[in-house]
C-alpha atoms as a PDB file:
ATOM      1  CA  UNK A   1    -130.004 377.585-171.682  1.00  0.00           C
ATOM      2  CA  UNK A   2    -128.140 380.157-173.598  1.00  0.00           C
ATOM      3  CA  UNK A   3    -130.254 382.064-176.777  1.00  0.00           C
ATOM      4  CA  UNK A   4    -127.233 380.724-178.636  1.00  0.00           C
ATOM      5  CA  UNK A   5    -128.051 376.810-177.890  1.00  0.00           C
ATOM      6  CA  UNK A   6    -132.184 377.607-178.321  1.00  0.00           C
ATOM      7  CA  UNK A   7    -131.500 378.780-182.131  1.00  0.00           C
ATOM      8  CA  UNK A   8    -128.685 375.562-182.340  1.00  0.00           C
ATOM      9  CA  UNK A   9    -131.982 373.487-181.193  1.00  0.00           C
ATOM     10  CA  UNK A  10    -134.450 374.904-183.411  1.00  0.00           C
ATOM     11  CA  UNK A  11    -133.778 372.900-187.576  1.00  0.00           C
ATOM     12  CA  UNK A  12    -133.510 369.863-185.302  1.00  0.00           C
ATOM     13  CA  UNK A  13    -137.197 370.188-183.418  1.00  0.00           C
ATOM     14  CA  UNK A  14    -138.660 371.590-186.324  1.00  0.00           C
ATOM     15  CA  UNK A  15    -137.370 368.496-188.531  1.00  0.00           C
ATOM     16  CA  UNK A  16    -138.834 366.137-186.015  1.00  0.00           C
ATOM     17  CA  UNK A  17    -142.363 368.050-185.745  1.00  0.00           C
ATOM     18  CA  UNK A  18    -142.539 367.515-189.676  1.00  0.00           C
ATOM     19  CA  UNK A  19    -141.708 363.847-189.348  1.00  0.00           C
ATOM     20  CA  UNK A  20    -144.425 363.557-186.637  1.00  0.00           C
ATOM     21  CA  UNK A  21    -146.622 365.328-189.093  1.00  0.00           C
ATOM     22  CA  UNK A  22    -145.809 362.950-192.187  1.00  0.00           C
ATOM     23  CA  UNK A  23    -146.569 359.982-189.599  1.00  0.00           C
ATOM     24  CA  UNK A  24    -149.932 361.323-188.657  1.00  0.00           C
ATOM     25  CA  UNK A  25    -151.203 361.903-192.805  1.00  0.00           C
ATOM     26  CA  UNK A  26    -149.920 358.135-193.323  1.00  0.00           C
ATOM     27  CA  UNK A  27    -151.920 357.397-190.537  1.00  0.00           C
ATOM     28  CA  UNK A  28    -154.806 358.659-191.370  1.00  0.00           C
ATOM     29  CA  UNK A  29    -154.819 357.753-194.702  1.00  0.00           C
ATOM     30  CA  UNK A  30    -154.336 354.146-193.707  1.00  0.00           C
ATOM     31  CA  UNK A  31    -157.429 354.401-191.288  1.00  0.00           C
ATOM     32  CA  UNK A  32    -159.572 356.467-194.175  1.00  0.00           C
ATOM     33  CA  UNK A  33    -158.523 353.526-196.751  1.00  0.00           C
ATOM     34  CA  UNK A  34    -159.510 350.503-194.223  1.00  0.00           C
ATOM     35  CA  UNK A  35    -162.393 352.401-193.383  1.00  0.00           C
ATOM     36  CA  UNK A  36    -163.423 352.213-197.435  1.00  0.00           C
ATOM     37  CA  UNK A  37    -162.569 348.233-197.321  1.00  0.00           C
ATOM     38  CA  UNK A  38    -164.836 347.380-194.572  1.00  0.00           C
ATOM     39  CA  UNK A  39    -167.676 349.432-196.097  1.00  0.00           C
ATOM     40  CA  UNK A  40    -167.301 347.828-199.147  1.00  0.00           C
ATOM     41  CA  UNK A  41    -167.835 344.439-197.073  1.00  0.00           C
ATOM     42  CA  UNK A  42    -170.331 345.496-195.306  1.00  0.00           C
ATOM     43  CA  UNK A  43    -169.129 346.208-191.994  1.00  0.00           C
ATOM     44  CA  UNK A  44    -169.053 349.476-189.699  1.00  0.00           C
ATOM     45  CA  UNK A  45    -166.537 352.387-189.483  1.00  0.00           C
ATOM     46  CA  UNK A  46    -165.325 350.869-185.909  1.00  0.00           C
ATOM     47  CA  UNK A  47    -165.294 347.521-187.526  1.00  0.00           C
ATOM     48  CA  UNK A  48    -163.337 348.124-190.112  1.00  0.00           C
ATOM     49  CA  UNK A  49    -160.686 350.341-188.478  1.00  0.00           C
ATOM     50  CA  UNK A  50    -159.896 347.346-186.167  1.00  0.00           C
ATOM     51  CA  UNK A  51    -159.247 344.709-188.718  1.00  0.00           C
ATOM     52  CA  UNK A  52    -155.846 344.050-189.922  1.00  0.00           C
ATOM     53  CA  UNK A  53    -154.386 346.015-192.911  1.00  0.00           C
ATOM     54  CA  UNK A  54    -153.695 344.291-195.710  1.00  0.00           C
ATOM     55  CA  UNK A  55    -150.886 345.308-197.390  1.00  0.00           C
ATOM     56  CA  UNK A  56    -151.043 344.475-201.204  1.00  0.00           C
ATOM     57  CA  UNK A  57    -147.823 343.922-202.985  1.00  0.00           C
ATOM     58  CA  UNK A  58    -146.455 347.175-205.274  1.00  0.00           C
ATOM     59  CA  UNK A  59    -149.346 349.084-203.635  1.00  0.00           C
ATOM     60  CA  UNK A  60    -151.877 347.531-206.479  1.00  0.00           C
ATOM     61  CA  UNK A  61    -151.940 343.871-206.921  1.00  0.00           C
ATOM     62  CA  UNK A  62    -154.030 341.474-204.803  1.00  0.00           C
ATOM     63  CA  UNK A  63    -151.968 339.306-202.666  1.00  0.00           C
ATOM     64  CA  UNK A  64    -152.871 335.193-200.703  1.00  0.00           C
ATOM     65  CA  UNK A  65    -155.075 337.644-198.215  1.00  0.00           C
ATOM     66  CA  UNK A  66    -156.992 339.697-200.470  1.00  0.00           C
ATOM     67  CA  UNK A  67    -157.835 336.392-202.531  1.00  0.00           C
ATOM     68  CA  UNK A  68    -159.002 334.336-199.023  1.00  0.00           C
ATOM     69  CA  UNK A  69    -160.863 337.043-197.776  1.00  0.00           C
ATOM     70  CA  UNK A  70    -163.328 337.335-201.887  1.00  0.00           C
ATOM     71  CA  UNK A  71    -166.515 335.811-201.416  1.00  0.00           C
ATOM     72  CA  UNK A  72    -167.085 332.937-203.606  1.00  0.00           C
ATOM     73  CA  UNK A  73    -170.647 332.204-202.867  1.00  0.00           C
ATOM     74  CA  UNK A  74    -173.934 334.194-203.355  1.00  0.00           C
ATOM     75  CA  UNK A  75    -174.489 333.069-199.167  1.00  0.00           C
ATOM     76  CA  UNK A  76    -171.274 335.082-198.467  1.00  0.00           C
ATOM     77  CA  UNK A  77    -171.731 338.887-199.930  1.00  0.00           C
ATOM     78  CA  UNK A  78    -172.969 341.586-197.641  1.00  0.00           C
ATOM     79  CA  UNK A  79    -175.766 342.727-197.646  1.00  0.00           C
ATOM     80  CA  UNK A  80    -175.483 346.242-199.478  1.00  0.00           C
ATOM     81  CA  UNK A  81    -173.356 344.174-201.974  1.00  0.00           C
ATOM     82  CA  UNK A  82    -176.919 341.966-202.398  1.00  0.00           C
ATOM     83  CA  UNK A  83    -179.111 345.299-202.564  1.00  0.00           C
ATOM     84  CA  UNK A  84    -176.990 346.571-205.440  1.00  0.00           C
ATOM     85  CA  UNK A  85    -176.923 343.812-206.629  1.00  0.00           C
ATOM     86  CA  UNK A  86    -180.811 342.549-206.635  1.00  0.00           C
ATOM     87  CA  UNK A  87    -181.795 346.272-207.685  1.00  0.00           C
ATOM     88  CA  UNK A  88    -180.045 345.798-210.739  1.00  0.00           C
ATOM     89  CA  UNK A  89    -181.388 342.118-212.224  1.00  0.00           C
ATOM     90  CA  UNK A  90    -179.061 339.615-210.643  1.00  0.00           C
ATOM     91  CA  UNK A  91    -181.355 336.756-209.867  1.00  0.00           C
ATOM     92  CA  UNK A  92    -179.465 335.058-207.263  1.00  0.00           C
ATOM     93  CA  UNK A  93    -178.982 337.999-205.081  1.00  0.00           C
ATOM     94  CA  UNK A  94    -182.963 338.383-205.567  1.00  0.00           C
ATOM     95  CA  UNK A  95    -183.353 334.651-203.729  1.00  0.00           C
ATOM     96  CA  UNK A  96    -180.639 335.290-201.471  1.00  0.00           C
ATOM     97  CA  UNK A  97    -182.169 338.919-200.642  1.00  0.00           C
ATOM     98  CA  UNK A  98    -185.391 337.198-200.254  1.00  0.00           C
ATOM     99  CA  UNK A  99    -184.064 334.234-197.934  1.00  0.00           C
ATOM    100  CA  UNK A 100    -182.285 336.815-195.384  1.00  0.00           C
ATOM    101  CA  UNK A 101    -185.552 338.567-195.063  1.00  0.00           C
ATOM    102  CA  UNK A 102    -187.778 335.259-194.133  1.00  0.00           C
ATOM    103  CA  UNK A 103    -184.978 334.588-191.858  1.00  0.00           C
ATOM    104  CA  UNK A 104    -185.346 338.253-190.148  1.00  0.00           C
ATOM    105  CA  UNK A 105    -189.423 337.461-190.274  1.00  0.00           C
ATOM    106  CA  UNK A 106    -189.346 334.061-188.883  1.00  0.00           C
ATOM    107  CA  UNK A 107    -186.431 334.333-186.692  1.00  0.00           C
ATOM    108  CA  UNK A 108    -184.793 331.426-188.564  1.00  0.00           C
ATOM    109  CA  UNK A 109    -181.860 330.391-189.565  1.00  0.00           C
ATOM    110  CA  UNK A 110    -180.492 330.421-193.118  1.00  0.00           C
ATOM    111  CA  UNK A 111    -181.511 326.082-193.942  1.00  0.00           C
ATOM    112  CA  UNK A 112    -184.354 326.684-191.816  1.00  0.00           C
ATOM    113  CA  UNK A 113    -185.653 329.446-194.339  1.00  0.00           C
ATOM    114  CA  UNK A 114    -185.732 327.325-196.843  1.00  0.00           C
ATOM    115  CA  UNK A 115    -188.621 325.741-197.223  1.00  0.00           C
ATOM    116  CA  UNK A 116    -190.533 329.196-196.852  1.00  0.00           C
ATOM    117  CA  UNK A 117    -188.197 330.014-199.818  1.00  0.00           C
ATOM    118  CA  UNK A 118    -189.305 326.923-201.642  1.00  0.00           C
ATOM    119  CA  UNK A 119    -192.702 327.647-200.848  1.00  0.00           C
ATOM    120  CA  UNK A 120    -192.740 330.665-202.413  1.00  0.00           C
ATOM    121  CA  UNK A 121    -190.851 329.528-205.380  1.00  0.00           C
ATOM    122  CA  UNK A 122    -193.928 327.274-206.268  1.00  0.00           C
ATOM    123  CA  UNK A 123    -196.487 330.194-206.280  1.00  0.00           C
ATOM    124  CA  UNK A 124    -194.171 332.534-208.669  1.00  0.00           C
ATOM    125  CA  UNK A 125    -193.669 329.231-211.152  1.00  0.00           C
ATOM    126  CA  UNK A 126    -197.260 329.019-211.034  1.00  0.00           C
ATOM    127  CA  UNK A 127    -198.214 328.962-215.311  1.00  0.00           C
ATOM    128  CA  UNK A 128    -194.688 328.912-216.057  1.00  0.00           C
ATOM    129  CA  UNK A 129    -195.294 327.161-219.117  1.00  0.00           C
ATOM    130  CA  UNK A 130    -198.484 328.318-220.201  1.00  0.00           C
ATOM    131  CA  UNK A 131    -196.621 332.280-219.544  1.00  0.00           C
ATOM    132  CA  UNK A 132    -193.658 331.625-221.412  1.00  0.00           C
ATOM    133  CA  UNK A 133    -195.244 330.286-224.448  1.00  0.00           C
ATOM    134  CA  UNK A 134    -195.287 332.927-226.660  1.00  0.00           C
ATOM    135  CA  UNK A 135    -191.668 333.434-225.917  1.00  0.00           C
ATOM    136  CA  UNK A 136    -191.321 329.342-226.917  1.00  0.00           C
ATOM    137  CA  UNK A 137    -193.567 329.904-230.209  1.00  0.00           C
ATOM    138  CA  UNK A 138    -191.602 333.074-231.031  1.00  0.00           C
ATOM    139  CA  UNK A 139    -187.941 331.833-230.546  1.00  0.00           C
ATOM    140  CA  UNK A 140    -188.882 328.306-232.998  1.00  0.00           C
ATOM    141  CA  UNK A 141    -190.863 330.488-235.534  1.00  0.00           C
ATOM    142  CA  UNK A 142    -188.004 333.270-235.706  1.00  0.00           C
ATOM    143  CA  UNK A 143    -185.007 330.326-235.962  1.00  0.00           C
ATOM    144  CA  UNK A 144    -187.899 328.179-238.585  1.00  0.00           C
ATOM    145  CA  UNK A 145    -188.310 330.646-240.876  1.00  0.00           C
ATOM    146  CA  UNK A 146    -184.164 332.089-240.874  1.00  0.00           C
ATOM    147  CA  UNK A 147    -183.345 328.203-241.986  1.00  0.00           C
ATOM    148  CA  UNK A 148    -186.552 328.002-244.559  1.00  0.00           C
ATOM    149  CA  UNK A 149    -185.090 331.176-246.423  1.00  0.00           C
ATOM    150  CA  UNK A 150    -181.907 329.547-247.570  1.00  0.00           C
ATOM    151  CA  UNK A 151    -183.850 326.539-249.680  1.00  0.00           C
ATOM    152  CA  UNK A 152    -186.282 329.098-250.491  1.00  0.00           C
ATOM    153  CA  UNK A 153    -184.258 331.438-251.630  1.00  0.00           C
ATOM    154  CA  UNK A 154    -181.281 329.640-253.666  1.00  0.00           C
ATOM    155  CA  UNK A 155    -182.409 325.546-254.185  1.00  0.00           C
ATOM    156  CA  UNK A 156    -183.775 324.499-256.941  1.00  0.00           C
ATOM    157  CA  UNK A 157    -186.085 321.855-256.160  1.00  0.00           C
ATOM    158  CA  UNK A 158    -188.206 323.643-252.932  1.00  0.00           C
ATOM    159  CA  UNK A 159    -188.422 326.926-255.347  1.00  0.00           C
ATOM    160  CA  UNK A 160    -190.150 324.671-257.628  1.00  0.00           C
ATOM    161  CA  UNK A 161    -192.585 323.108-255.761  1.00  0.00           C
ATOM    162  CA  UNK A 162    -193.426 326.679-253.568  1.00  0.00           C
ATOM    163  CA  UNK A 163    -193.565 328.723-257.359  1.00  0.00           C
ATOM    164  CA  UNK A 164    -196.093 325.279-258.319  1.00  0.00           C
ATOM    165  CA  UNK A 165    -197.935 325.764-255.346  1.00  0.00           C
ATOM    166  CA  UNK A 166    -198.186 329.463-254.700  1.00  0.00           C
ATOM    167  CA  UNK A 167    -196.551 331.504-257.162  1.00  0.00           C
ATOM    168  CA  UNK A 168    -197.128 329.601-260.530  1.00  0.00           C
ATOM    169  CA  UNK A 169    -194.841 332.145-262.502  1.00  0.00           C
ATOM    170  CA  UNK A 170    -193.187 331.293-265.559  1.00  0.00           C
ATOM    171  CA  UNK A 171    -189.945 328.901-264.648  1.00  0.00           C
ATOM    172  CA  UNK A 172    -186.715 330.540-267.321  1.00  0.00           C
ATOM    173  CA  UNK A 173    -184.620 328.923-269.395  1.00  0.00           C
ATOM    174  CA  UNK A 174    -182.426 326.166-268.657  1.00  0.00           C
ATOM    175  CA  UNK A 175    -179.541 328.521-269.129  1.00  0.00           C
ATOM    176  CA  UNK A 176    -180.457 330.840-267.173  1.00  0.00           C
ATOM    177  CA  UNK A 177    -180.693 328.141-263.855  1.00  0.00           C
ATOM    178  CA  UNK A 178    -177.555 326.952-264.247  1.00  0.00           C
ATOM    179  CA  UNK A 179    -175.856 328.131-260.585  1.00  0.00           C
ATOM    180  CA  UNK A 180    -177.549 328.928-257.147  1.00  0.00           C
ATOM    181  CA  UNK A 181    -177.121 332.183-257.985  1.00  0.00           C
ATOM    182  CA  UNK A 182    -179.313 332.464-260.847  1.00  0.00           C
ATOM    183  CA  UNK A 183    -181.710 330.474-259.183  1.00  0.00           C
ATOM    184  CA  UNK A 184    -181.631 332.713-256.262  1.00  0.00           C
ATOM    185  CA  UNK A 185    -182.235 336.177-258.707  1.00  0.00           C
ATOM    186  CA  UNK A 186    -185.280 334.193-260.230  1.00  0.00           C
ATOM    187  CA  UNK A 187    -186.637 333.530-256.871  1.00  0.00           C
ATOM    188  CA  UNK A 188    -185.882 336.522-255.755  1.00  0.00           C
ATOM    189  CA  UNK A 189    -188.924 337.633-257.427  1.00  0.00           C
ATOM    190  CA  UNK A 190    -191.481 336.893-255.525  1.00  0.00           C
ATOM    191  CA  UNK A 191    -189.300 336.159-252.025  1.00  0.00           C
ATOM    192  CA  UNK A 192    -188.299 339.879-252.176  1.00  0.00           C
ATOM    193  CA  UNK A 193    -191.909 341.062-251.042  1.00  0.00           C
ATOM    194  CA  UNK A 194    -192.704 338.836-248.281  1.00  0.00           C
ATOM    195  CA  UNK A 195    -189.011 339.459-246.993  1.00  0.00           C
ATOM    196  CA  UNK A 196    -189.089 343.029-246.977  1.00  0.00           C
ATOM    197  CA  UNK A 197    -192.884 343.732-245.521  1.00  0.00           C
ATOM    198  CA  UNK A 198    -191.664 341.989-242.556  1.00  0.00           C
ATOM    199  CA  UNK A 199    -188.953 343.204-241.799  1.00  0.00           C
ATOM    200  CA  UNK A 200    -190.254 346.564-242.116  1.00  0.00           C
ATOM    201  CA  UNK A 201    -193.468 345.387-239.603  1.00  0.00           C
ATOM    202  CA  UNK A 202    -190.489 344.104-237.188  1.00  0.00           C
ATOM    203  CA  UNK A 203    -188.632 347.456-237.481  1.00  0.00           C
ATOM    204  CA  UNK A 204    -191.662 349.792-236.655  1.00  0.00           C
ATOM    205  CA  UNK A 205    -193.149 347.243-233.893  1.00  0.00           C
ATOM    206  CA  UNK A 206    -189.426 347.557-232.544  1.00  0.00           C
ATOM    207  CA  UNK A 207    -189.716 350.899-232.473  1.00  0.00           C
ATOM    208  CA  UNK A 208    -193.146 351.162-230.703  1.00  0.00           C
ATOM    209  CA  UNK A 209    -191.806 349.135-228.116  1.00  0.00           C
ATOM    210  CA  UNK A 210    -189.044 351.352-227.429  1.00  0.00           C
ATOM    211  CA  UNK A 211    -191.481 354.338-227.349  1.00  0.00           C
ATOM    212  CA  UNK A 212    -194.068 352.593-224.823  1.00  0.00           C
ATOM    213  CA  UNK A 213    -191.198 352.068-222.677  1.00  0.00           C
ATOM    214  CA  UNK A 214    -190.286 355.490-222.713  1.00  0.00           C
ATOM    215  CA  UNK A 215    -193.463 356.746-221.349  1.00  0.00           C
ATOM    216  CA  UNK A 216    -193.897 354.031-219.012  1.00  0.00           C
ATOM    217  CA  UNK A 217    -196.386 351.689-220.953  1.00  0.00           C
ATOM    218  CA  UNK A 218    -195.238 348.225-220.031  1.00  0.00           C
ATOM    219  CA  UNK A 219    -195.352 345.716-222.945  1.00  0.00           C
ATOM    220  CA  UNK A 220    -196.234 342.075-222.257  1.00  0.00           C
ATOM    221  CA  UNK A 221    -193.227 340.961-220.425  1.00  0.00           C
ATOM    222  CA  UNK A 222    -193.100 343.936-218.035  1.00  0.00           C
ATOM    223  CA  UNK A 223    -196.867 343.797-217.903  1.00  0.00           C
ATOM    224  CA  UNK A 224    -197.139 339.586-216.797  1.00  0.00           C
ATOM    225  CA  UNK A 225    -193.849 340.278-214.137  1.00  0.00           C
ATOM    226  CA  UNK A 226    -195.632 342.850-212.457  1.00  0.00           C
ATOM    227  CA  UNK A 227    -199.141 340.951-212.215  1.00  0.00           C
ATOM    228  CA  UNK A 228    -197.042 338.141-210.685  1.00  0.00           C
ATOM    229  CA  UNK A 229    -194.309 340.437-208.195  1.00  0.00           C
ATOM    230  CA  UNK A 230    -198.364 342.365-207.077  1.00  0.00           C
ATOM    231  CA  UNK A 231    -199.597 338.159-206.601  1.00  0.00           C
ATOM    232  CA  UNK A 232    -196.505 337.202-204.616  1.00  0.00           C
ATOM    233  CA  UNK A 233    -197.023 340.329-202.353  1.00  0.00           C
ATOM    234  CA  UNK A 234    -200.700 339.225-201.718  1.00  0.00           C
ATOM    235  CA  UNK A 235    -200.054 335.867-200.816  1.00  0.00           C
ATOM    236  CA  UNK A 236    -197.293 336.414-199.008  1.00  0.00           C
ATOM    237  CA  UNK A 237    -197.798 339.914-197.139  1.00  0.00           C
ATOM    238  CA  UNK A 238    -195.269 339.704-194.051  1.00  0.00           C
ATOM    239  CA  UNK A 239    -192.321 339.930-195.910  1.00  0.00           C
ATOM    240  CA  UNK A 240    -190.958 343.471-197.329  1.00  0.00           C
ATOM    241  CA  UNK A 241    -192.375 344.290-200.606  1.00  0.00           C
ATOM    242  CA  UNK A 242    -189.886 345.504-203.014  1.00  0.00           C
ATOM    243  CA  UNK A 243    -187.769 342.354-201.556  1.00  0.00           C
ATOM    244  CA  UNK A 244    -190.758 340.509-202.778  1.00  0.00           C
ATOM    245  CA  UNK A 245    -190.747 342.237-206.420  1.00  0.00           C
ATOM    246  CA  UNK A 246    -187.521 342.058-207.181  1.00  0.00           C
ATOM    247  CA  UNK A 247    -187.422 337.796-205.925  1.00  0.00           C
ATOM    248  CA  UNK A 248    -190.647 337.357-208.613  1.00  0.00           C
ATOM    249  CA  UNK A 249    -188.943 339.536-211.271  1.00  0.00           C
ATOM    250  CA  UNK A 250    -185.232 337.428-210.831  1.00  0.00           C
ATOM    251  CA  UNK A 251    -186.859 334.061-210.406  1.00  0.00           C
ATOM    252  CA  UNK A 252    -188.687 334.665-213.830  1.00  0.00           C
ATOM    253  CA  UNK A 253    -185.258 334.548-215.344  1.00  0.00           C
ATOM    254  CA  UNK A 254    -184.227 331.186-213.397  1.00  0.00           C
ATOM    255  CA  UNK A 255    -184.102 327.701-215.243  1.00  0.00           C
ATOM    256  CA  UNK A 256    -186.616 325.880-213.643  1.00  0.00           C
ATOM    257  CA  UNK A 257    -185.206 324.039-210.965  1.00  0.00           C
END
């Protein structure tokens, strides 16, 4: 071959050695961006580079695959999906945590877990009610005495018989009663207070809270979970413990089933 044709050659091979090049980046950003996919469902590397790309339509929007493929029950996620998942509250993925690791202990399968599951459900509900009562007494006192201010506060008639029975001021002038405002400025009186001590004792306890949480001191709530996550791991020591703690701390959240 002449050096004349070699140079005639050369913008034609070097235009085909970038195309190859282009192919290969597309390539491997297809294989990087499956790769991500089957992570995020929980498979391996070499799993997810051999399933199927799917090919969303205008490179963003979900398309008939992507929406068969979503899990739909808590039985379906992966398992790092559940981890997240269970570290951060979600009470569901707590059980279903907790079921996959009886079925790893006991060899079982998932329906045959559960009446290990249900088992242990019984000893966390243990003093359910006689636990959550304060929470009971608190929620009807707080929503009691928001619905008692409004009569005490602004109608006539209960102001009455409370100033008869604990106040016994001086009741004013006819004239000076005649709307629900006026009666709410003479009641106001005595209702101011009451009112205001409170809600400065809710403020600072509020804040105490906040401040025993910042150096680790564990009011009640935090304080009873924990007593029942270290029971659960007692009476039931075969199965992993923070799986165990995290399954007593959701299932205090459940409705009781």
């Amino acid at each position: 071959v002449s050096a004349q044709a070699r140079q005639s050659r050369m913008p034609a091979m070097l235009r085909i050695s970038k195309l190859n090049l282009v192919r290969l980046r597309s390539v491997a950003v297809s294989r990087s961006s499956l790769t991500a996919r089957g992570w995020a469902r929980g498979c391996s590397d070499s799993e997810a580079e051999r399933e199927p790309e799917v090919v969303t339509a205008g490179g963003n929007k979900p398309t008939l695959a992507d929406a068969e493929a979503m899990p739909r029950e808590i039985w379906q996620y992966p398992n790092n999906a559940l981890v997240y998942m269970a570290t951060r509250g979600d009470s569901d993925a707590s059980e279903e945590r907790m079921r996959r690791d009886i079925m790893f202990v006991h060899k079982c399968s998932w329906d045959e877990a559960e009446p290990f599951l249900n088992e242990m459900k019984v000893e966390s509900r243990r003093r359910f009610l006689l636990t959550k009562l304060p929470y009971r007494f608190g929620i009807f006192a707080s929503v009691s005495a928001a619905l008692a201010s409004f009569p005490l506060c602004f109608h006539y008639g209960t102001i009455c018989k409370f100033n008869d029975m604990f106040v016994t001021t001086d009741v004013p002038d006819a004239k000076d009663l005649e709307t629900w405002l006026e009666v709410g400025s003479w009641s106001w009186n005595w209702m101011e207070p009451p009112l205001g001590q409170l809600s400065f004792v809710l403020l600072c306890l509020s804040f105490a809270r906040n401040q025993m949480q910042n150096i680790g001191l564990r009011p009640y709530t935090d304080w009873w979970m924990q007593r029942r996550a270290n029971r659960l791991e007692q009476k039931f020591p075969l199965y992993n413990k923070s799986i165990v703690n995290d399954f007593a701390r959701g299932d205090w959240l459940r409705q009781n089933e």
